[in-house]
mmCIF file with all atom_site columns, C-alpha atoms in Angstrom:
data_model
loop_
_atom_site.group_PDB
_atom_site.id
_atom_site.type_symbol
_atom_site.label_atom_id
_atom_site.label_alt_id
_atom_site.label_comp_id
_atom_site.label_asym_id
_atom_site.label_entity_id
_atom_site.label_seq_id
_atom_site.pdbx_PDB_ins_code
_atom_site.Cartn_x
_atom_site.Cartn_y
_atom_site.Cartn_z
_atom_site.occupancy
_atom_site.B_iso_or_equiv
_atom_site.pdbx_formal_charge
_atom_site.auth_seq_id
_atom_site.auth_comp_id
_atom_site.auth_asym_id
_atom_site.auth_atom_id
_atom_site.pdbx_PDB_model_num
ATOM 1   C CA . MET A 1 1   ? 112.183 61.118 33.615 1.00 62.00 ? 1479 MET A CA 1
ATOM 2   C CA . LYS A 1 2   ? 115.213 60.662 31.559 1.00 60.00 ? 1480 LYS A CA 1
ATOM 3   C CA . THR A 1 3   ? 115.210 59.942 27.865 1.00 55.00 ? 1481 THR A CA 1
ATOM 4   C CA . GLY A 1 4   ? 115.208 56.165 27.199 1.00 64.00 ? 1482 GLY A CA 1
ATOM 5   C CA . THR A 1 5   ? 114.042 55.272 30.735 1.00 82.00 ? 1483 THR A CA 1
ATOM 6   C CA . LEU A 1 6   ? 110.678 53.843 29.818 1.00 91.00 ? 1484 LEU A CA 1
ATOM 7   C CA . ASP A 1 7   ? 110.048 50.407 31.074 1.00 94.00 ? 1485 ASP A CA 1
ATOM 8   C CA . ARG A 1 8   ? 108.022 47.706 29.186 1.00 94.00 ? 1486 ARG A CA 1
ATOM 9   C CA . ILE A 1 9   ? 104.690 48.791 30.793 1.00 96.00 ? 1487 ILE A CA 1
ATOM 10  C CA . ASP A 1 10  ? 105.218 52.472 29.936 1.00 96.00 ? 1488 ASP A CA 1
ATOM 11  C CA . GLN A 1 11  ? 105.994 51.482 26.367 1.00 95.00 ? 1489 GLN A CA 1
ATOM 12  C CA . CYS A 1 12  ? 102.774 49.372 26.194 1.00 96.00 ? 1490 CYS A CA 1
ATOM 13  C CA . ILE A 1 13  ? 100.846 52.359 27.570 1.00 97.00 ? 1491 ILE A CA 1
ATOM 14  C CA . LEU A 1 14  ? 102.299 54.620 25.021 1.00 97.00 ? 1492 LEU A CA 1
ATOM 15  C CA . ALA A 1 15  ? 101.705 52.243 22.157 1.00 95.00 ? 1493 ALA A CA 1
ATOM 16  C CA . GLU A 1 16  ? 98.008  51.897 23.021 1.00 96.00 ? 1494 GLU A CA 1
ATOM 17  C CA . LEU A 1 17  ? 97.685  55.679 23.422 1.00 97.00 ? 1495 LEU A CA 1
ATOM 18  C CA . GLN A 1 18  ? 99.453  56.283 20.022 1.00 96.00 ? 1496 GLN A CA 1
ATOM 19  C CA . ALA A 1 19  ? 96.921  54.000 18.478 1.00 94.00 ? 1497 ALA A CA 1
ATOM 20  C CA . ASP A 1 20  ? 93.941  55.600 20.240 1.00 95.00 ? 1498 ASP A CA 1
ATOM 21  C CA . ALA A 1 21  ? 94.556  58.696 22.468 1.00 95.00 ? 1499 ALA A CA 1
ATOM 22  C CA . GLY A 1 22  ? 90.809  58.638 23.489 1.00 94.00 ? 1500 GLY A CA 1
ATOM 23  C CA . LEU A 1 23  ? 91.016  55.329 25.267 1.00 96.00 ? 1501 LEU A CA 1
ATOM 24  C CA . GLN A 1 24  ? 89.208  55.419 28.639 1.00 97.00 ? 1502 GLN A CA 1
ATOM 25  C CA . ASN A 1 25  ? 91.576  54.560 31.581 1.00 97.00 ? 1503 ASN A CA 1
ATOM 26  C CA . GLN A 1 26  ? 89.709  51.368 32.489 1.00 98.00 ? 1504 GLN A CA 1
ATOM 27  C CA . THR A 1 27  ? 90.142  50.017 28.912 1.00 98.00 ? 1505 THR A CA 1
ATOM 28  C CA . LEU A 1 28  ? 93.820  51.069 28.817 1.00 98.00 ? 1506 LEU A CA 1
ATOM 29  C CA . ALA A 1 29  ? 94.469  49.531 32.176 1.00 98.00 ? 1507 ALA A CA 1
ATOM 30  C CA . GLU A 1 30  ? 92.984  46.207 31.071 1.00 98.00 ? 1508 GLU A CA 1
ATOM 31  C CA . ARG A 1 31  ? 95.075  46.163 27.899 1.00 97.00 ? 1509 ARG A CA 1
ATOM 32  C CA . VAL A 1 32  ? 98.307  46.707 29.651 1.00 97.00 ? 1510 VAL A CA 1
ATOM 33  C CA . ASN A 1 33  ? 97.448  44.594 32.734 1.00 97.00 ? 1511 ASN A CA 1
ATOM 34  C CA . LEU A 1 34  ? 97.382  47.108 35.422 1.00 98.00 ? 1512 LEU A CA 1
ATOM 35  C CA . SER A 1 35  ? 94.865  48.340 37.986 1.00 98.00 ? 1513 SER A CA 1
ATOM 36  C CA . PRO A 1 36  ? 93.149  51.570 36.807 1.00 97.00 ? 1514 PRO A CA 1
ATOM 37  C CA . SER A 1 37  ? 94.705  53.555 39.531 1.00 98.00 ? 1515 SER A CA 1
ATOM 38  C CA . ALA A 1 38  ? 98.250  52.335 38.650 1.00 98.00 ? 1516 ALA A CA 1
ATOM 39  C CA . CYS A 1 39  ? 97.683  52.943 34.941 1.00 98.00 ? 1517 CYS A CA 1
ATOM 40  C CA . LEU A 1 40  ? 96.325  56.531 35.603 1.00 98.00 ? 1518 LEU A CA 1
ATOM 41  C CA . LYS A 1 41  ? 99.365  57.367 37.741 1.00 98.00 ? 1519 LYS A CA 1
ATOM 42  C CA . ARG A 1 42  ? 101.679 56.155 34.991 1.00 98.00 ? 1520 ARG A CA 1
ATOM 43  C CA . VAL A 1 43  ? 99.790  58.142 32.295 1.00 98.00 ? 1521 VAL A CA 1
ATOM 44  C CA . GLN A 1 44  ? 99.901  61.210 34.513 1.00 97.00 ? 1522 GLN A CA 1
ATOM 45  C CA . ARG A 1 45  ? 103.659 60.750 35.167 1.00 97.00 ? 1523 ARG A CA 1
ATOM 46  C CA . LEU A 1 46  ? 104.262 60.398 31.393 1.00 97.00 ? 1524 LEU A CA 1
ATOM 47  C CA . ARG A 1 47  ? 102.341 63.631 30.794 1.00 97.00 ? 1525 ARG A CA 1
ATOM 48  C CA . ARG A 1 48  ? 104.202 65.575 33.506 1.00 96.00 ? 1526 ARG A CA 1
ATOM 49  C CA . ALA A 1 49  ? 107.500 64.388 32.091 1.00 96.00 ? 1527 ALA A CA 1
ATOM 50  C CA . GLY A 1 50  ? 106.521 65.633 28.626 1.00 96.00 ? 1528 GLY A CA 1
ATOM 51  C CA . VAL A 1 51  ? 106.669 62.148 27.045 1.00 97.00 ? 1529 VAL A CA 1
ATOM 52  C CA . ILE A 1 52  ? 103.076 62.624 26.226 1.00 97.00 ? 1530 ILE A CA 1
ATOM 53  C CA . ARG A 1 53  ? 103.018 66.161 24.703 1.00 95.00 ? 1531 ARG A CA 1
ATOM 54  C CA . GLU A 1 54  ? 99.428  66.349 23.261 1.00 94.00 ? 1532 GLU A CA 1
ATOM 55  C CA . GLU A 1 55  ? 96.414  64.250 22.742 1.00 93.00 ? 1533 GLU A CA 1
ATOM 56  C CA . VAL A 1 56  ? 94.811  65.096 19.338 1.00 92.00 ? 1534 VAL A CA 1
ATOM 57  C CA . ALA A 1 57  ? 92.523  64.097 16.608 1.00 93.00 ? 1535 ALA A CA 1
ATOM 58  C CA . ILE A 1 58  ? 94.270  63.661 13.377 1.00 94.00 ? 1536 ILE A CA 1
ATOM 59  C CA . LEU A 1 59  ? 92.084  65.059 10.561 1.00 96.00 ? 1537 LEU A CA 1
ATOM 60  C CA . ASP A 1 60  ? 91.911  64.200 6.913  1.00 96.00 ? 1538 ASP A CA 1
ATOM 61  C CA . ALA A 1 61  ? 93.198  67.347 5.404  1.00 96.00 ? 1539 ALA A CA 1
ATOM 62  C CA . ALA A 1 62  ? 91.562  66.951 2.036  1.00 96.00 ? 1540 ALA A CA 1
ATOM 63  C CA . ARG A 1 63  ? 88.090  66.158 3.757  1.00 97.00 ? 1541 ARG A CA 1
ATOM 64  C CA . VAL A 1 64  ? 88.274  69.449 5.689  1.00 98.00 ? 1542 VAL A CA 1
ATOM 65  C CA . GLY A 1 65  ? 89.230  71.531 2.727  1.00 98.00 ? 1543 GLY A CA 1
ATOM 66  C CA . PHE A 1 66  ? 93.047  71.485 2.503  1.00 98.00 ? 1544 PHE A CA 1
ATOM 67  C CA . PRO A 1 67  ? 93.758  69.056 -0.394 1.00 98.00 ? 1545 PRO A CA 1
ATOM 68  C CA . VAL A 1 68  ? 97.107  70.657 -1.254 1.00 98.00 ? 1546 VAL A CA 1
ATOM 69  C CA . LEU A 1 69  ? 100.258 69.605 0.648  1.00 98.00 ? 1547 LEU A CA 1
ATOM 70  C CA . VAL A 1 70  ? 103.504 71.167 -0.063 1.00 98.00 ? 1548 VAL A CA 1
ATOM 71  C CA . ILE A 1 71  ? 107.061 70.469 1.114  1.00 98.00 ? 1549 ILE A CA 1
ATOM 72  C CA . SER A 1 72  ? 109.137 73.699 1.012  1.00 97.00 ? 1550 SER A CA 1
ATOM 73  C CA . ARG A 1 73  ? 112.886 74.011 1.481  1.00 97.00 ? 1551 ARG A CA 1
ATOM 74  C CA . VAL A 1 74  ? 113.926 77.394 2.784  1.00 96.00 ? 1552 VAL A CA 1
ATOM 75  C CA . SER A 1 75  ? 117.459 78.931 2.897  1.00 96.00 ? 1553 SER A CA 1
ATOM 76  C CA . LEU A 1 76  ? 118.034 82.080 5.050  1.00 96.00 ? 1554 LEU A CA 1
ATOM 77  C CA . ARG A 1 77  ? 120.294 84.910 4.191  1.00 94.00 ? 1555 ARG A CA 1
ATOM 78  C CA . SER A 1 78  ? 121.804 84.738 7.505  1.00 94.00 ? 1556 SER A CA 1
ATOM 79  C CA . THR A 1 79  ? 121.955 81.920 9.822  1.00 93.00 ? 1557 THR A CA 1
ATOM 80  C CA . THR A 1 80  ? 122.775 83.866 13.090 1.00 94.00 ? 1558 THR A CA 1
ATOM 81  C CA . ARG A 1 81  ? 120.821 82.846 16.183 1.00 95.00 ? 1559 ARG A CA 1
ATOM 82  C CA . GLU A 1 82  ? 118.753 85.957 15.919 1.00 94.00 ? 1560 GLU A CA 1
ATOM 83  C CA . ALA A 1 83  ? 117.889 85.358 12.195 1.00 93.00 ? 1561 ALA A CA 1
ATOM 84  C CA . ILE A 1 84  ? 116.879 81.684 12.914 1.00 94.00 ? 1562 ILE A CA 1
ATOM 85  C CA . GLN A 1 85  ? 114.742 82.689 15.921 1.00 94.00 ? 1563 GLN A CA 1
ATOM 86  C CA . ALA A 1 86  ? 113.056 85.394 13.972 1.00 92.00 ? 1564 ALA A CA 1
ATOM 87  C CA . PHE A 1 87  ? 112.178 82.979 11.148 1.00 94.00 ? 1565 PHE A CA 1
ATOM 88  C CA . GLU A 1 88  ? 110.927 80.335 13.575 1.00 95.00 ? 1566 GLU A CA 1
ATOM 89  C CA . ARG A 1 89  ? 108.675 83.087 15.280 1.00 94.00 ? 1567 ARG A CA 1
ATOM 90  C CA . LYS A 1 90  ? 107.260 84.019 11.896 1.00 93.00 ? 1568 LYS A CA 1
ATOM 91  C CA . VAL A 1 91  ? 106.592 80.403 10.966 1.00 94.00 ? 1569 VAL A CA 1
ATOM 92  C CA . HIS A 1 92  ? 104.844 79.660 14.250 1.00 96.00 ? 1570 HIS A CA 1
ATOM 93  C CA . ALA A 1 93  ? 102.381 82.512 13.425 1.00 95.00 ? 1571 ALA A CA 1
ATOM 94  C CA . LEU A 1 94  ? 101.492 80.957 10.126 1.00 96.00 ? 1572 LEU A CA 1
ATOM 95  C CA . PRO A 1 95  ? 98.630  78.360 10.551 1.00 97.00 ? 1573 PRO A CA 1
ATOM 96  C CA . GLN A 1 96  ? 99.216  76.991 7.026  1.00 98.00 ? 1574 GLN A CA 1
ATOM 97  C CA . VAL A 1 97  ? 102.721 75.712 8.195  1.00 98.00 ? 1575 VAL A CA 1
ATOM 98  C CA . LEU A 1 98  ? 102.015 72.323 9.759  1.00 98.00 ? 1576 LEU A CA 1
ATOM 99  C CA . GLN A 1 99  ? 105.650 71.556 10.375 1.00 98.00 ? 1577 GLN A CA 1
ATOM 100 C CA . CYS A 1 100 ? 108.880 73.261 10.424 1.00 98.00 ? 1578 CYS A CA 1
ATOM 101 C CA . HIS A 1 101 ? 112.222 71.474 10.759 1.00 98.00 ? 1579 HIS A CA 1
ATOM 102 C CA . CYS A 1 102 ? 115.575 73.245 11.096 1.00 97.00 ? 1580 CYS A CA 1
ATOM 103 C CA . VAL A 1 103 ? 117.913 70.932 9.168  1.00 97.00 ? 1581 VAL A CA 1
ATOM 104 C CA . ALA A 1 104 ? 121.567 70.391 8.253  1.00 96.00 ? 1582 ALA A CA 1
ATOM 105 C CA . GLY A 1 105 ? 122.356 70.209 4.702  1.00 94.00 ? 1583 GLY A CA 1
ATOM 106 C CA . GLU A 1 106 ? 121.777 72.433 1.609  1.00 95.00 ? 1584 GLU A CA 1
ATOM 107 C CA . THR A 1 107 ? 118.847 74.270 3.076  1.00 96.00 ? 1585 THR A CA 1
ATOM 108 C CA . ASP A 1 108 ? 118.206 75.660 6.576  1.00 97.00 ? 1586 ASP A CA 1
ATOM 109 C CA . PHE A 1 109 ? 114.645 74.637 7.011  1.00 97.00 ? 1587 PHE A CA 1
ATOM 110 C CA . VAL A 1 110 ? 111.992 72.185 5.654  1.00 98.00 ? 1588 VAL A CA 1
ATOM 111 C CA . LEU A 1 111 ? 108.394 73.253 5.980  1.00 98.00 ? 1589 LEU A CA 1
ATOM 112 C CA . VAL A 1 112 ? 105.285 71.198 5.399  1.00 98.00 ? 1590 VAL A CA 1
ATOM 113 C CA . ILE A 1 113 ? 102.474 73.464 4.276  1.00 98.00 ? 1591 ILE A CA 1
ATOM 114 C CA . CYS A 1 114 ? 98.772  72.892 3.577  1.00 98.00 ? 1592 CYS A CA 1
ATOM 115 C CA . ALA A 1 115 ? 96.648  74.896 1.281  1.00 98.00 ? 1593 ALA A CA 1
ATOM 116 C CA . ARG A 1 116 ? 93.043  74.918 0.015  1.00 98.00 ? 1594 ARG A CA 1
ATOM 117 C CA . SER A 1 117 ? 94.217  74.995 -3.595 1.00 98.00 ? 1595 SER A CA 1
ATOM 118 C CA . LEU A 1 118 ? 97.286  75.629 -5.720 1.00 98.00 ? 1596 LEU A CA 1
ATOM 119 C CA . PRO A 1 119 ? 96.414  79.277 -6.343 1.00 98.00 ? 1597 PRO A CA 1
ATOM 120 C CA . ALA A 1 120 ? 95.963  79.584 -2.558 1.00 98.00 ? 1598 ALA A CA 1
ATOM 121 C CA . TYR A 1 121 ? 99.478  78.039 -1.995 1.00 97.00 ? 1599 TYR A CA 1
ATOM 122 C CA . GLN A 1 122 ? 100.985 80.317 -4.762 1.00 96.00 ? 1600 GLN A CA 1
ATOM 123 C CA . ALA A 1 123 ? 99.533  83.400 -2.958 1.00 96.00 ? 1601 ALA A CA 1
ATOM 124 C CA . PHE A 1 124 ? 100.838 82.226 0.383  1.00 96.00 ? 1602 PHE A CA 1
ATOM 125 C CA . ALA A 1 125 ? 104.272 81.407 -1.048 1.00 94.00 ? 1603 ALA A CA 1
ATOM 126 C CA . GLN A 1 126 ? 104.557 84.778 -2.750 1.00 93.00 ? 1604 GLN A CA 1
ATOM 127 C CA . GLU A 1 127 ? 103.350 86.683 0.326  1.00 92.00 ? 1605 GLU A CA 1
ATOM 128 C CA . GLN A 1 128 ? 105.081 84.766 3.076  1.00 91.00 ? 1606 GLN A CA 1
ATOM 129 C CA . LEU A 1 129 ? 108.147 83.220 1.408  1.00 88.00 ? 1607 LEU A CA 1
ATOM 130 C CA . GLY A 1 130 ? 108.831 85.005 -1.869 1.00 81.00 ? 1608 GLY A CA 1
ATOM 131 C CA . ASP A 1 131 ? 108.689 88.625 -0.517 1.00 75.00 ? 1609 ASP A CA 1
ATOM 132 C CA . ALA A 1 132 ? 110.496 87.753 2.776  1.00 76.00 ? 1610 ALA A CA 1
ATOM 133 C CA . LEU A 1 133 ? 113.597 89.707 3.173  1.00 76.00 ? 1611 LEU A CA 1
ATOM 134 C CA . GLU A 1 134 ? 115.269 87.116 5.454  1.00 86.00 ? 1612 GLU A CA 1
ATOM 135 C CA . LEU A 1 135 ? 115.084 84.401 2.897  1.00 90.00 ? 1613 LEU A CA 1
ATOM 136 C CA . GLU A 1 136 ? 117.759 83.749 0.451  1.00 92.00 ? 1614 GLU A CA 1
ATOM 137 C CA . ASN A 1 137 ? 115.627 81.338 -1.557 1.00 93.00 ? 1615 ASN A CA 1
ATOM 138 C CA . TYR A 1 138 ? 113.071 78.613 -1.257 1.00 94.00 ? 1616 TYR A CA 1
ATOM 139 C CA . SER A 1 139 ? 111.823 75.677 -3.428 1.00 96.00 ? 1617 SER A CA 1
ATOM 140 C CA . SER A 1 140 ? 108.622 73.772 -3.166 1.00 96.00 ? 1618 SER A CA 1
ATOM 141 C CA . ASP A 1 141 ? 107.452 70.254 -3.980 1.00 98.00 ? 1619 ASP A CA 1
ATOM 142 C CA . ILE A 1 142 ? 103.650 69.565 -4.343 1.00 98.00 ? 1620 ILE A CA 1
ATOM 143 C CA . VAL A 1 143 ? 102.746 66.255 -2.792 1.00 98.00 ? 1621 VAL A CA 1
ATOM 144 C CA . LEU A 1 144 ? 100.926 64.186 -5.403 1.00 98.00 ? 1622 LEU A CA 1
ATOM 145 C CA . SER A 1 145 ? 100.006 61.319 -3.012 1.00 96.00 ? 1623 SER A CA 1
ATOM 146 C CA . THR A 1 146 ? 101.056 60.168 0.425  1.00 95.00 ? 1624 THR A CA 1
ATOM 147 C CA . THR A 1 147 ? 102.217 56.537 0.622  1.00 96.00 ? 1625 THR A CA 1
ATOM 148 C CA . LYS A 1 148 ? 102.657 56.556 4.395  1.00 96.00 ? 1626 LYS A CA 1
ATOM 149 C CA . PHE A 1 149 ? 101.638 58.954 7.126  1.00 95.00 ? 1627 PHE A CA 1
ATOM 150 C CA . THR A 1 150 ? 101.847 58.131 10.817 1.00 94.00 ? 1628 THR A CA 1
ATOM 151 C CA . THR A 1 151 ? 102.618 59.820 14.068 1.00 93.00 ? 1629 THR A CA 1
ATOM 152 C CA . ARG A 1 152 ? 103.279 56.620 15.869 1.00 93.00 ? 1630 ARG A CA 1
ATOM 153 C CA . LEU A 1 153 ? 106.860 56.071 16.962 1.00 94.00 ? 1631 LEU A CA 1
ATOM 154 C CA . PRO A 1 154 ? 108.209 52.565 16.763 1.00 93.00 ? 1632 PRO A CA 1
ATOM 155 C CA . LEU A 1 155 ? 108.633 52.043 20.493 1.00 88.00 ? 1633 LEU A CA 1
ATOM 156 C CA . ASP A 1 156 ? 108.940 48.327 20.295 1.00 78.00 ? 1634 ASP A CA 1
ATOM 157 C CA . SER A 1 157 ? 111.715 48.286 17.640 1.00 65.00 ? 1635 SER A CA 1
ATOM 158 C CA . ALA A 1 158 ? 115.391 48.024 18.473 1.00 50.00 ? 1636 ALA A CA 1
#
């Protein structure tokens, strides 16, 4: 499936699943006006094509013990392919790093990191970022409040 080749029904299916990934196929089929078998085939095709990457429960971080959210900007000493790949491998192994984005601009990466407390983040930052030889520098912003958080893509917008 090529990027951008979703028809209206695919978009409706995806919008419903973005709102509730646990929908039963029968309910989903009714909502998008398809037979259950046709709906299931479309969902399976979307999964095979990688359009649907995962189906997860989104947890409230504070309620499960991670009230601290930090945005860190990281600059590497070297931006060779090997250095970037080594940093990405390191980040993948750190469960506190929720997101890692390679970016263009003043820094090389933006990380979203969760922690149980500010001292826990400080220890993490010193051990994983501050002492890392591959890093030129990093800066961190502590999130005070979240005004908007969504994982839903705006499929119906132009």
